[in-house]
Structure formats: C-alpha cells, structure tokens
Amino acid sequence: MVDNFNISSSSTRDNIRLAVSASIGSGISHLGSTMMPFQTNSLIEGFHISASAAGMFGFFEISSLSVAMLMVVPFLGAPIHGRLAFGGALIVIAAQIMIYLGPSSVPYLWGCSILSGCGFGVIFSAFISRVSALRNPDRIYSISCGGGAVVTVSTVMTIPWTTAWLGQRGPFMSIILVVAVLMPFLSFLGHKNNDIQKKKPLKIEWPGYVVGTIPILIMWAGYSIGSGIVWSFVDGIGQSIHVKESVIVLLSSAGIIAGFLSNVFGAVIAGHINRRLPLLFGIIGTALSFLLTGLAWNTVIYCFGIISYWIFVMIAYAYLLGAAAGLDPTGKVGAMGGSCDRIAYAVGALMGGFLVDVSSYSMLGIAGFISCIMTLPVCMPLVSRAFHNHAVARDQIAPTLN
C-alpha cells in the first residue's frame, strides 16, 4: 500500500528515522560494486584464483543483483519494506561468511557471489520502493545518496584493519561487520508514522504507464552506459597523462565530499522547482564531465573533470530515482531503473575496454558524452508529458480519496 508521507508535517524523529534507514539501504545495496576492486584482489591473492575467474565473480554478483531487483518487483508497494531489506541483509551476511570460511573452489565462489548479489538487490528494491511512496521522494533520495556514500566510504576505510588482522580475505569480513552493525536500522524502512493516512494508491493505466516507463528506462540506460564507459577506466586515463597516483587517490575523497554537498543542495531544492530541471542539469553536467576527463591534457583539467563528475552524478542519480517515483509511487519503475542501471553500467565497462583496445582514452570521453545525452531529445519530452498526465490523474482522483 502506498502512503503519502509528507515530510513537512511528519515528526522530526520519523523524518530522521527514514533518512537514516534510506541512507543505510542505499549504502549497503551499493557495497557489492563499491567493494568489487578489493574483492577481486582478495580472490586473486587470498583464494589464488585467476583474474578472469575473479572478474566473473563480479559479473555474477552485479547480474544477480539486477535479476533479484526485477524478481522482487511484484512484491513492491506493500508495507513490508523493512522486512525485505532486513532479509536481504541476512542473505548478504550469509554469503560473505560462506566466502570467508569456504574453499577456493571457483564454482563455489561464483555461487556465493550470486547469493550475495541477490541480497544486495532485495535491499536496493526495498529502499527504492519505500522512498518512492513519499510525497517528496527527490528530497529523501538526495539525502540517501549522500548518506549512502558515507556508508560505502566507511566500509572501504575498514579494509586496512581487516586485512591486517585477518589476511587477504579481510575485505569480505569488512562487508560482514558493516552490514551486521547497520542492518537493524533497515527495519525503519517499514516504520509507519501515525500521521500517515492509508489511502488507495493511484492506479496507472497500462498505456500511460508504458509511455512514461520506457523512455525513462532508455534514458537511464544511456546514462549508465556512458558512466561505465568512462568511470571504469578513470585511473588509466589519469596515468596516461602522468597524473600522480597520490592525486588520483586524493580525488576519490574530494569527489565524495563534493558529491555529498551536491546531494545536500539537491535535497534543499527538492519540491521547490520542477524535477525536470535538476534531472537535466545532472545528466548534461555528467556528460560534460566525461568530456573533460577523457580529453584532459593535464592534471588540473583531469581533477576538474573528476570532481565535476561526482557533483553532477549524485544529483542525476537521485533525481532519476525521483522521476521514476513520480511515475510510479509503488517503486516498481524505480526498481526496474536500478536494475537497468547496473546492467547498463556493466555493458558500458565492456564497451570502454573495447574502445581502449582499438582507439584511445580520449575516445572514452567522447563516447561517454554521446551515450549520456543522445536519448534526451526524444525521451525527456515523453517523460515530461507522462509527469503531466500522472499529475492530472492524481488531482482528479484525489477528492475521492479524502
């Protein structure tokens, strides 16, 4: 059942609960992709498997995350988000323990990666569905994207300690510890405020549903492919123009801080301006950051490209989720978009590798830019029209719900 949670009229305690749980849900659901470089290295050094087998581990984990998100879609919209997320966290912990304690058998590790990806996918879908039901989802999505980045960075920061204490398998223990500590807060996703009025969800007729859904998924896919093309090789781009490794590492921290501040900005403006403006601002800005990064000829331009990427991508991602919620407050479109995002990113990484082999790093920036913006002229007007039609239908049905 969809609720019309009104952030301005809810108690401060419930606002904080939801913001914290959404941030944790966002952060945990992205741990698989964020921790992938460290997991891959652990599999090679600690489990002594080949690089290609370790790469397939990542492929299976991300693919299963996407599939799990789609499988959970029929259950979204019911007030069980906290239970779904908590169950997903238990699956993640079980899979990571199995990896940490288990043998170095490649099929066994691949099976565990599939299980782990399913857990991440369930958490991701539950988080998206819960926030999509809010009256102003853009605000909480902006807050949760920034808060989620804090969760992922904090997890990465534990790796030196877990590796020093537990050896090469430490990264998997980092995931276990962080998820175990934070998972109780996921139950707040199912928390119901007494001020929330249970109302019949707005029914979206199939033609109108498709008119809005397909364009936003296509636009989302193009955006994510562009991200995969460029961001998967951002270290290589820096090294090709002789950027110091220490600078590249420092940029990660600076970029996350800049992204967090942009999310704060996104949360402040949410509800005050048409969401199409920050959505376009984020997508076009991200595309321009790809050009700057790929075509960078010195350290200053490279740094500016990376920082601008973090600023724009955090706004774009939050408002893509908010746009999906605007079309479907049950979260089904958002879950499909999140699944599409992960698959498209992986496809973009493959395309980027091909472009590097046959061309140059500069071509990555151009390809990423084109992929990001090429769908906007057709898809954005259709999405805007769907927003308008949905708002009209909601206004027409509102008197019958009161």
PDB file of C-alpha atoms in Angstrom, residues 12-259:
ATOM      1  CA  THR A  12      11.298  15.130  13.347  1.00  0.00           C
ATOM      2  CA  ARG A  13      12.025  11.718  14.813  1.00  0.00           C
ATOM      3  CA  ASP A  14      10.259   9.905  11.971  1.00  0.00           C
ATOM      4  CA  ASN A  15      11.976  12.092   9.388  1.00  0.00           C
ATOM      5  CA  ILE A  16      15.351  11.207  10.857  1.00  0.00           C
ATOM      6  CA  ARG A  17      14.482   7.507  11.044  1.00  0.00           C
ATOM      7  CA  LEU A  18      13.511   7.393   7.409  1.00  0.00           C
ATOM      8  CA  ALA A  19      16.512   9.428   6.243  1.00  0.00           C
ATOM      9  CA  VAL A  20      18.913   7.201   8.210  1.00  0.00           C
ATOM     10  CA  SER A  21      17.346   3.943   7.061  1.00  0.00           C
ATOM     11  CA  ALA A  22      17.222   5.114   3.432  1.00  0.00           C
ATOM     12  CA  SER A  23      20.886   6.185   3.578  1.00  0.00           C
ATOM     13  CA  ILE A  24      21.897   2.824   5.025  1.00  0.00           C
ATOM     14  CA  GLY A  25      19.774   0.961   2.481  1.00  0.00           C
ATOM     15  CA  SER A  26      21.354   2.934  -0.345  1.00  0.00           C
ATOM     16  CA  GLY A  27      24.869   2.429   1.012  1.00  0.00           C
ATOM     17  CA  ILE A  28      24.594  -1.312   1.702  1.00  0.00           C
ATOM     18  CA  SER A  29      22.957  -2.043  -1.653  1.00  0.00           C
ATOM     19  CA  HIS A  30      25.946  -0.442  -3.418  1.00  0.00           C
ATOM     20  CA  LEU A  31      28.612  -2.216  -1.360  1.00  0.00           C
ATOM     21  CA  GLY A  32      28.974  -5.016  -3.899  1.00  0.00           C
ATOM     22  CA  SER A  33      30.003  -2.691  -6.744  1.00  0.00           C
ATOM     23  CA  THR A  34      31.979  -0.331  -4.483  1.00  0.00           C
ATOM     24  CA  MET A  35      33.964  -3.154  -2.888  1.00  0.00           C
ATOM     25  CA  MET A  36      34.449  -5.046  -6.156  1.00  0.00           C
ATOM     26  CA  PRO A  37      38.089  -3.990  -6.761  1.00  0.00           C
ATOM     27  CA  PHE A  38      39.025  -5.107  -3.237  1.00  0.00           C
ATOM     28  CA  GLN A  39      37.027  -8.339  -3.522  1.00  0.00           C
ATOM     29  CA  THR A  40      38.669  -9.116  -6.853  1.00  0.00           C
ATOM     30  CA  ASN A  41      42.155  -8.577  -5.458  1.00  0.00           C
ATOM     31  CA  SER A  42      41.269 -10.689  -2.413  1.00  0.00           C
ATOM     32  CA  LEU A  43      40.078 -13.528  -4.623  1.00  0.00           C
ATOM     33  CA  ILE A  44      43.307 -13.442  -6.636  1.00  0.00           C
ATOM     34  CA  GLU A  45      45.714 -13.061  -3.700  1.00  0.00           C
ATOM     35  CA  GLY A  46      43.820 -14.802  -0.899  1.00  0.00           C
ATOM     36  CA  PHE A  47      41.995 -17.543  -2.791  1.00  0.00           C
ATOM     37  CA  HIS A  48      44.598 -17.923  -5.549  1.00  0.00           C
ATOM     38  CA  ILE A  49      42.138 -17.976  -8.444  1.00  0.00           C
ATOM     39  CA  SER A  50      42.737 -16.437 -11.874  1.00  0.00           C
ATOM     40  CA  ALA A  51      41.951 -12.846 -12.740  1.00  0.00           C
ATOM     41  CA  SER A  52      39.338 -13.927 -15.273  1.00  0.00           C
ATOM     42  CA  ALA A  53      37.604 -16.107 -12.657  1.00  0.00           C
ATOM     43  CA  ALA A  54      37.666 -13.183 -10.221  1.00  0.00           C
ATOM     44  CA  GLY A  55      36.207 -10.951 -12.922  1.00  0.00           C
ATOM     45  CA  MET A  56      33.376 -13.418 -13.441  1.00  0.00           C
ATOM     46  CA  PHE A  57      32.716 -13.240  -9.685  1.00  0.00           C
ATOM     47  CA  GLY A  58      31.957  -9.540 -10.117  1.00  0.00           C
ATOM     48  CA  PHE A  59      29.876 -10.149 -13.208  1.00  0.00           C
ATOM     49  CA  PHE A  60      27.727 -12.735 -11.426  1.00  0.00           C
ATOM     50  CA  GLU A  61      27.272 -10.530  -8.368  1.00  0.00           C
ATOM     51  CA  ILE A  62      26.129  -7.476 -10.340  1.00  0.00           C
ATOM     52  CA  SER A  63      23.971  -9.552 -12.707  1.00  0.00           C
ATOM     53  CA  SER A  64      22.235 -11.371  -9.854  1.00  0.00           C
ATOM     54  CA  LEU A  65      21.619  -8.011  -8.136  1.00  0.00           C
ATOM     55  CA  SER A  66      19.815  -6.807 -11.258  1.00  0.00           C
ATOM     56  CA  VAL A  67      17.802 -10.009 -11.625  1.00  0.00           C
ATOM     57  CA  ALA A  68      16.832 -10.013  -7.927  1.00  0.00           C
ATOM     58  CA  MET A  69      15.556  -6.441  -8.220  1.00  0.00           C
ATOM     59  CA  LEU A  70      13.253  -7.496 -11.037  1.00  0.00           C
ATOM     60  CA  MET A  71      12.085 -10.596  -9.174  1.00  0.00           C
ATOM     61  CA  VAL A  72      11.117  -8.514  -6.140  1.00  0.00           C
ATOM     62  CA  VAL A  73       9.078  -6.043  -8.237  1.00  0.00           C
ATOM     63  CA  PRO A  74       5.722  -7.917  -7.841  1.00  0.00           C
ATOM     64  CA  PHE A  75       6.009  -7.595  -4.051  1.00  0.00           C
ATOM     65  CA  LEU A  76       6.726  -3.874  -4.020  1.00  0.00           C
ATOM     66  CA  GLY A  77       4.108  -1.402  -2.850  1.00  0.00           C
ATOM     67  CA  ALA A  78       3.157  -3.482   0.207  1.00  0.00           C
ATOM     68  CA  PRO A  79       4.238  -2.179   3.654  1.00  0.00           C
ATOM     69  CA  ILE A  80       6.967  -4.818   4.125  1.00  0.00           C
ATOM     70  CA  HIS A  81       9.992  -2.806   3.041  1.00  0.00           C
ATOM     71  CA  GLY A  82      11.787  -3.147   6.365  1.00  0.00           C
ATOM     72  CA  ARG A  83      11.354  -6.920   6.374  1.00  0.00           C
ATOM     73  CA  LEU A  84      12.544  -7.229   2.792  1.00  0.00           C
ATOM     74  CA  ALA A  85      15.643  -5.126   3.453  1.00  0.00           C
ATOM     75  CA  PHE A  86      16.432  -6.951   6.690  1.00  0.00           C
ATOM     76  CA  GLY A  87      16.072 -10.303   4.928  1.00  0.00           C
ATOM     77  CA  GLY A  88      18.331  -9.100   2.123  1.00  0.00           C
ATOM     78  CA  ALA A  89      20.968  -8.075   4.674  1.00  0.00           C
ATOM     79  CA  LEU A  90      20.846 -11.559   6.231  1.00  0.00           C
ATOM     80  CA  ILE A  91      21.407 -13.070   2.781  1.00  0.00           C
ATOM     81  CA  VAL A  92      24.393 -10.776   2.179  1.00  0.00           C
ATOM     82  CA  ILE A  93      25.966 -11.676   5.534  1.00  0.00           C
ATOM     83  CA  ALA A  94      25.415 -15.404   4.969  1.00  0.00           C
ATOM     84  CA  ALA A  95      27.009 -15.212   1.505  1.00  0.00           C
ATOM     85  CA  GLN A  96      30.033 -13.258   2.758  1.00  0.00           C
ATOM     86  CA  ILE A  97      30.565 -15.694   5.650  1.00  0.00           C
ATOM     87  CA  MET A  98      30.396 -18.596   3.198  1.00  0.00           C
ATOM     88  CA  ILE A  99      33.046 -16.902   1.061  1.00  0.00           C
ATOM     89  CA  TYR A 100      35.266 -16.043   4.027  1.00  0.00           C
ATOM     90  CA  LEU A 101      35.168 -19.517   5.557  1.00  0.00           C
ATOM     91  CA  GLY A 102      34.711 -21.556   2.399  1.00  0.00           C
ATOM     92  CA  PRO A 103      37.043 -23.272  -0.050  1.00  0.00           C
ATOM     93  CA  SER A 104      38.808 -21.729  -3.033  1.00  0.00           C
ATOM     94  CA  SER A 105      36.583 -23.576  -5.482  1.00  0.00           C
ATOM     95  CA  VAL A 106      35.684 -21.269  -8.359  1.00  0.00           C
ATOM     96  CA  PRO A 107      32.121 -22.633  -8.882  1.00  0.00           C
ATOM     97  CA  TYR A 108      31.528 -22.360  -5.126  1.00  0.00           C
ATOM     98  CA  LEU A 109      32.701 -18.736  -5.080  1.00  0.00           C
ATOM     99  CA  TRP A 110      30.573 -17.912  -8.103  1.00  0.00           C
ATOM    100  CA  GLY A 111      27.543 -19.414  -6.362  1.00  0.00           C
ATOM    101  CA  CYS A 112      28.242 -17.287  -3.289  1.00  0.00           C
ATOM    102  CA  SER A 113      28.552 -14.179  -5.458  1.00  0.00           C
ATOM    103  CA  ILE A 114      25.118 -14.875  -6.945  1.00  0.00           C
ATOM    104  CA  LEU A 115      23.653 -15.273  -3.459  1.00  0.00           C
ATOM    105  CA  SER A 116      25.330 -12.067  -2.299  1.00  0.00           C
ATOM    106  CA  GLY A 117      24.088 -10.132  -5.336  1.00  0.00           C
ATOM    107  CA  CYS A 118      20.534 -11.316  -4.674  1.00  0.00           C
ATOM    108  CA  GLY A 119      20.756  -9.936  -1.124  1.00  0.00           C
ATOM    109  CA  PHE A 120      22.012  -6.572  -2.352  1.00  0.00           C
ATOM    110  CA  GLY A 121      19.236  -6.472  -4.965  1.00  0.00           C
ATOM    111  CA  VAL A 122      16.485  -7.126  -2.409  1.00  0.00           C
ATOM    112  CA  ILE A 123      17.781  -4.298  -0.198  1.00  0.00           C
ATOM    113  CA  PHE A 124      18.003  -1.957  -3.176  1.00  0.00           C
ATOM    114  CA  SER A 125      14.431  -2.666  -4.280  1.00  0.00           C
ATOM    115  CA  ALA A 126      13.038  -2.302  -0.758  1.00  0.00           C
ATOM    116  CA  PHE A 127      14.815   1.034  -0.302  1.00  0.00           C
ATOM    117  CA  ILE A 128      13.591   2.364  -3.667  1.00  0.00           C
ATOM    118  CA  SER A 129      10.010   1.233  -3.105  1.00  0.00           C
ATOM    119  CA  ARG A 130       9.792   2.790   0.366  1.00  0.00           C
ATOM    120  CA  VAL A 131      11.093   6.176  -0.721  1.00  0.00           C
ATOM    121  CA  SER A 132       9.034   6.180  -3.933  1.00  0.00           C
ATOM    122  CA  ALA A 133       5.868   6.227  -1.810  1.00  0.00           C
ATOM    123  CA  LEU A 134       6.739   9.608  -0.313  1.00  0.00           C
ATOM    124  CA  ARG A 135       5.132  12.844  -1.408  1.00  0.00           C
ATOM    125  CA  ASN A 136       8.571  14.398  -1.987  1.00  0.00           C
ATOM    126  CA  PRO A 137      10.835  11.451  -2.884  1.00  0.00           C
ATOM    127  CA  ASP A 138      13.502  13.637  -4.533  1.00  0.00           C
ATOM    128  CA  ARG A 139      14.493  15.043  -1.130  1.00  0.00           C
ATOM    129  CA  ILE A 140      14.998  11.695   0.587  1.00  0.00           C
ATOM    130  CA  TYR A 141      16.701  10.238  -2.493  1.00  0.00           C
ATOM    131  CA  SER A 142      19.149  13.158  -2.423  1.00  0.00           C
ATOM    132  CA  ILE A 143      19.821  12.682   1.276  1.00  0.00           C
ATOM    133  CA  SER A 144      20.141   8.899   0.974  1.00  0.00           C
ATOM    134  CA  CYS A 145      22.552   9.065  -1.964  1.00  0.00           C
ATOM    135  CA  GLY A 146      24.865  11.281   0.090  1.00  0.00           C
ATOM    136  CA  GLY A 147      24.399   9.187   3.220  1.00  0.00           C
ATOM    137  CA  GLY A 148      24.936   6.012   1.220  1.00  0.00           C
ATOM    138  CA  ALA A 149      28.284   7.350   0.018  1.00  0.00           C
ATOM    139  CA  VAL A 150      29.301   7.783   3.663  1.00  0.00           C
ATOM    140  CA  VAL A 151      28.416   4.130   4.321  1.00  0.00           C
ATOM    141  CA  THR A 152      30.431   2.845   1.370  1.00  0.00           C
ATOM    142  CA  VAL A 153      33.454   5.024   2.143  1.00  0.00           C
ATOM    143  CA  SER A 154      33.367   3.934   5.798  1.00  0.00           C
ATOM    144  CA  THR A 155      33.369   0.303   4.682  1.00  0.00           C
ATOM    145  CA  VAL A 156      36.363   0.868   2.413  1.00  0.00           C
ATOM    146  CA  MET A 157      38.183   2.531   5.318  1.00  0.00           C
ATOM    147  CA  THR A 158      37.887  -0.671   7.384  1.00  0.00           C
ATOM    148  CA  ILE A 159      39.767  -2.749   4.801  1.00  0.00           C
ATOM    149  CA  PRO A 160      43.310  -1.927   6.022  1.00  0.00           C
ATOM    150  CA  TRP A 161      42.368  -3.133   9.517  1.00  0.00           C
ATOM    151  CA  THR A 162      40.508  -6.280   8.497  1.00  0.00           C
ATOM    152  CA  THR A 163      43.298  -7.172   6.076  1.00  0.00           C
ATOM    153  CA  ALA A 164      45.961  -6.627   8.745  1.00  0.00           C
ATOM    154  CA  TRP A 165      44.071  -8.745  11.299  1.00  0.00           C
ATOM    155  CA  LEU A 166      42.570 -11.422   9.093  1.00  0.00           C
ATOM    156  CA  GLY A 167      44.724 -11.588   5.973  1.00  0.00           C
ATOM    157  CA  GLN A 168      43.796 -11.330   2.318  1.00  0.00           C
ATOM    158  CA  ARG A 169      40.180 -12.337   2.957  1.00  0.00           C
ATOM    159  CA  GLY A 170      39.685  -9.205   5.058  1.00  0.00           C
ATOM    160  CA  PRO A 171      37.508  -7.286   2.545  1.00  0.00           C
ATOM    161  CA  PHE A 172      34.752  -9.868   2.886  1.00  0.00           C
ATOM    162  CA  MET A 173      34.881  -9.517   6.665  1.00  0.00           C
ATOM    163  CA  SER A 174      34.564  -5.736   6.245  1.00  0.00           C
ATOM    164  CA  ILE A 175      31.250  -6.248   4.459  1.00  0.00           C
ATOM    165  CA  ILE A 176      30.089  -8.702   7.141  1.00  0.00           C
ATOM    166  CA  LEU A 177      30.896  -6.329  10.010  1.00  0.00           C
ATOM    167  CA  VAL A 178      29.409  -3.195   8.441  1.00  0.00           C
ATOM    168  CA  VAL A 179      26.189  -4.894   7.306  1.00  0.00           C
ATOM    169  CA  ALA A 180      25.771  -6.639  10.684  1.00  0.00           C
ATOM    170  CA  VAL A 181      26.145  -3.358  12.563  1.00  0.00           C
ATOM    171  CA  LEU A 182      23.832  -1.339  10.305  1.00  0.00           C
ATOM    172  CA  MET A 183      21.133  -3.865   9.379  1.00  0.00           C
ATOM    173  CA  PRO A 184      18.894  -3.178  12.437  1.00  0.00           C
ATOM    174  CA  PHE A 185      18.324   0.338  11.076  1.00  0.00           C
ATOM    175  CA  LEU A 186      16.883  -1.122   7.865  1.00  0.00           C
ATOM    176  CA  SER A 187      13.770  -2.061   9.824  1.00  0.00           C
ATOM    177  CA  PHE A 188      12.897   1.658   9.881  1.00  0.00           C
ATOM    178  CA  LEU A 189      12.069   1.355   6.175  1.00  0.00           C
ATOM    179  CA  GLY A 190       8.922  -0.405   7.291  1.00  0.00           C
ATOM    180  CA  HIS A 191       8.173   2.090  10.066  1.00  0.00           C
ATOM    181  CA  LYS A 192       4.740   3.680   9.793  1.00  0.00           C
ATOM    182  CA  ASN A 193       4.106   7.135  11.137  1.00  0.00           C
ATOM    183  CA  ASN A 194       0.785   7.613  12.935  1.00  0.00           C
ATOM    184  CA  ASP A 195       0.231  10.744  10.878  1.00  0.00           C
ATOM    185  CA  ILE A 196       0.316   8.783   7.637  1.00  0.00           C
ATOM    186  CA  GLN A 197      -3.107   8.293   6.149  1.00  0.00           C
ATOM    187  CA  LYS A 198      -3.591   4.979   4.398  1.00  0.00           C
ATOM    188  CA  LYS A 199      -5.006   5.746   1.027  1.00  0.00           C
ATOM    189  CA  LYS A 200      -5.763   3.776  -2.053  1.00  0.00           C
ATOM    190  CA  PRO A 201      -2.804   4.023  -4.438  1.00  0.00           C
ATOM    191  CA  LEU A 202      -3.299   5.804  -7.705  1.00  0.00           C
ATOM    192  CA  LYS A 203      -3.919   3.257 -10.431  1.00  0.00           C
ATOM    193  CA  ILE A 204      -1.917   3.902 -13.582  1.00  0.00           C
ATOM    194  CA  GLU A 205      -3.479   2.571 -16.751  1.00  0.00           C
ATOM    195  CA  TRP A 206      -1.182   0.416 -18.858  1.00  0.00           C
ATOM    196  CA  PRO A 207      -0.790   2.735 -21.905  1.00  0.00           C
ATOM    197  CA  GLY A 208       0.130   5.705 -19.698  1.00  0.00           C
ATOM    198  CA  TYR A 209       2.420   3.522 -17.628  1.00  0.00           C
ATOM    199  CA  VAL A 210       4.364   2.395 -20.696  1.00  0.00           C
ATOM    200  CA  VAL A 211       4.541   5.892 -22.198  1.00  0.00           C
ATOM    201  CA  GLY A 212       6.430   7.128 -19.154  1.00  0.00           C
ATOM    202  CA  THR A 213       8.324   3.999 -18.163  1.00  0.00           C
ATOM    203  CA  ILE A 214      10.018   3.007 -21.408  1.00  0.00           C
ATOM    204  CA  PRO A 215      11.503   6.464 -22.129  1.00  0.00           C
ATOM    205  CA  ILE A 216      12.910   6.884 -18.617  1.00  0.00           C
ATOM    206  CA  LEU A 217      14.447   3.388 -18.706  1.00  0.00           C
ATOM    207  CA  ILE A 218      16.035   4.109 -22.098  1.00  0.00           C
ATOM    208  CA  MET A 219      17.339   7.454 -20.836  1.00  0.00           C
ATOM    209  CA  TRP A 220      18.641   5.795 -17.664  1.00  0.00           C
ATOM    210  CA  ALA A 221      20.364   3.037 -19.653  1.00  0.00           C
ATOM    211  CA  GLY A 222      22.140   5.505 -21.936  1.00  0.00           C
ATOM    212  CA  TYR A 223      23.296   7.487 -18.930  1.00  0.00           C
ATOM    213  CA  SER A 224      24.616   4.375 -17.143  1.00  0.00           C
ATOM    214  CA  ILE A 225      26.374   3.044 -20.235  1.00  0.00           C
ATOM    215  CA  GLY A 226      28.206   6.363 -20.516  1.00  0.00           C
ATOM    216  CA  SER A 227      29.191   6.126 -16.848  1.00  0.00           C
ATOM    217  CA  GLY A 228      30.506   2.601 -17.336  1.00  0.00           C
ATOM    218  CA  ILE A 229      32.488   3.579 -20.430  1.00  0.00           C
ATOM    219  CA  VAL A 230      34.412   6.373 -18.714  1.00  0.00           C
ATOM    220  CA  TRP A 231      34.430   5.654 -14.993  1.00  0.00           C
ATOM    221  CA  SER A 232      35.684   2.077 -15.319  1.00  0.00           C
ATOM    222  CA  PHE A 233      38.915   3.403 -16.821  1.00  0.00           C
ATOM    223  CA  VAL A 234      39.321   6.673 -14.973  1.00  0.00           C
ATOM    224  CA  ASP A 235      42.568   5.539 -13.289  1.00  0.00           C
ATOM    225  CA  GLY A 236      44.028   4.564 -16.647  1.00  0.00           C
ATOM    226  CA  ILE A 237      43.109   7.949 -18.087  1.00  0.00           C
ATOM    227  CA  GLY A 238      44.957   9.675 -15.242  1.00  0.00           C
ATOM    228  CA  GLN A 239      48.036   7.511 -15.633  1.00  0.00           C
ATOM    229  CA  SER A 240      48.100   8.155 -19.402  1.00  0.00           C
ATOM    230  CA  ILE A 241      48.613  11.886 -18.769  1.00  0.00           C
ATOM    231  CA  HIS A 242      51.025  11.223 -15.877  1.00  0.00           C
ATOM    232  CA  VAL A 243      48.767  12.236 -13.012  1.00  0.00           C
ATOM    233  CA  LYS A 244      50.385  11.152  -9.741  1.00  0.00           C
ATOM    234  CA  GLU A 245      48.827   8.142  -8.055  1.00  0.00           C
ATOM    235  CA  SER A 246      48.585  10.101  -4.807  1.00  0.00           C
ATOM    236  CA  VAL A 247      46.497  12.741  -6.607  1.00  0.00           C
ATOM    237  CA  ILE A 248      44.170  10.095  -8.067  1.00  0.00           C
ATOM    238  CA  VAL A 249      43.630   8.606  -4.611  1.00  0.00           C
ATOM    239  CA  LEU A 250      43.024  12.044  -3.077  1.00  0.00           C
ATOM    240  CA  LEU A 251      40.466  12.803  -5.773  1.00  0.00           C
ATOM    241  CA  SER A 252      38.297   9.913  -4.575  1.00  0.00           C
ATOM    242  CA  SER A 253      37.895  11.505  -1.154  1.00  0.00           C
ATOM    243  CA  ALA A 254      37.477  15.022  -2.538  1.00  0.00           C
ATOM    244  CA  GLY A 255      34.949  13.790  -5.093  1.00  0.00           C
ATOM    245  CA  ILE A 256      32.834  12.038  -2.480  1.00  0.00           C
ATOM    246  CA  ILE A 257      32.777  15.190  -0.344  1.00  0.00           C
ATOM    247  CA  ALA A 258      31.749  17.250  -3.371  1.00  0.00           C
ATOM    248  CA  GLY A 259      29.065  14.682  -4.230  1.00  0.00           C
TER     249      GLY A 259
END
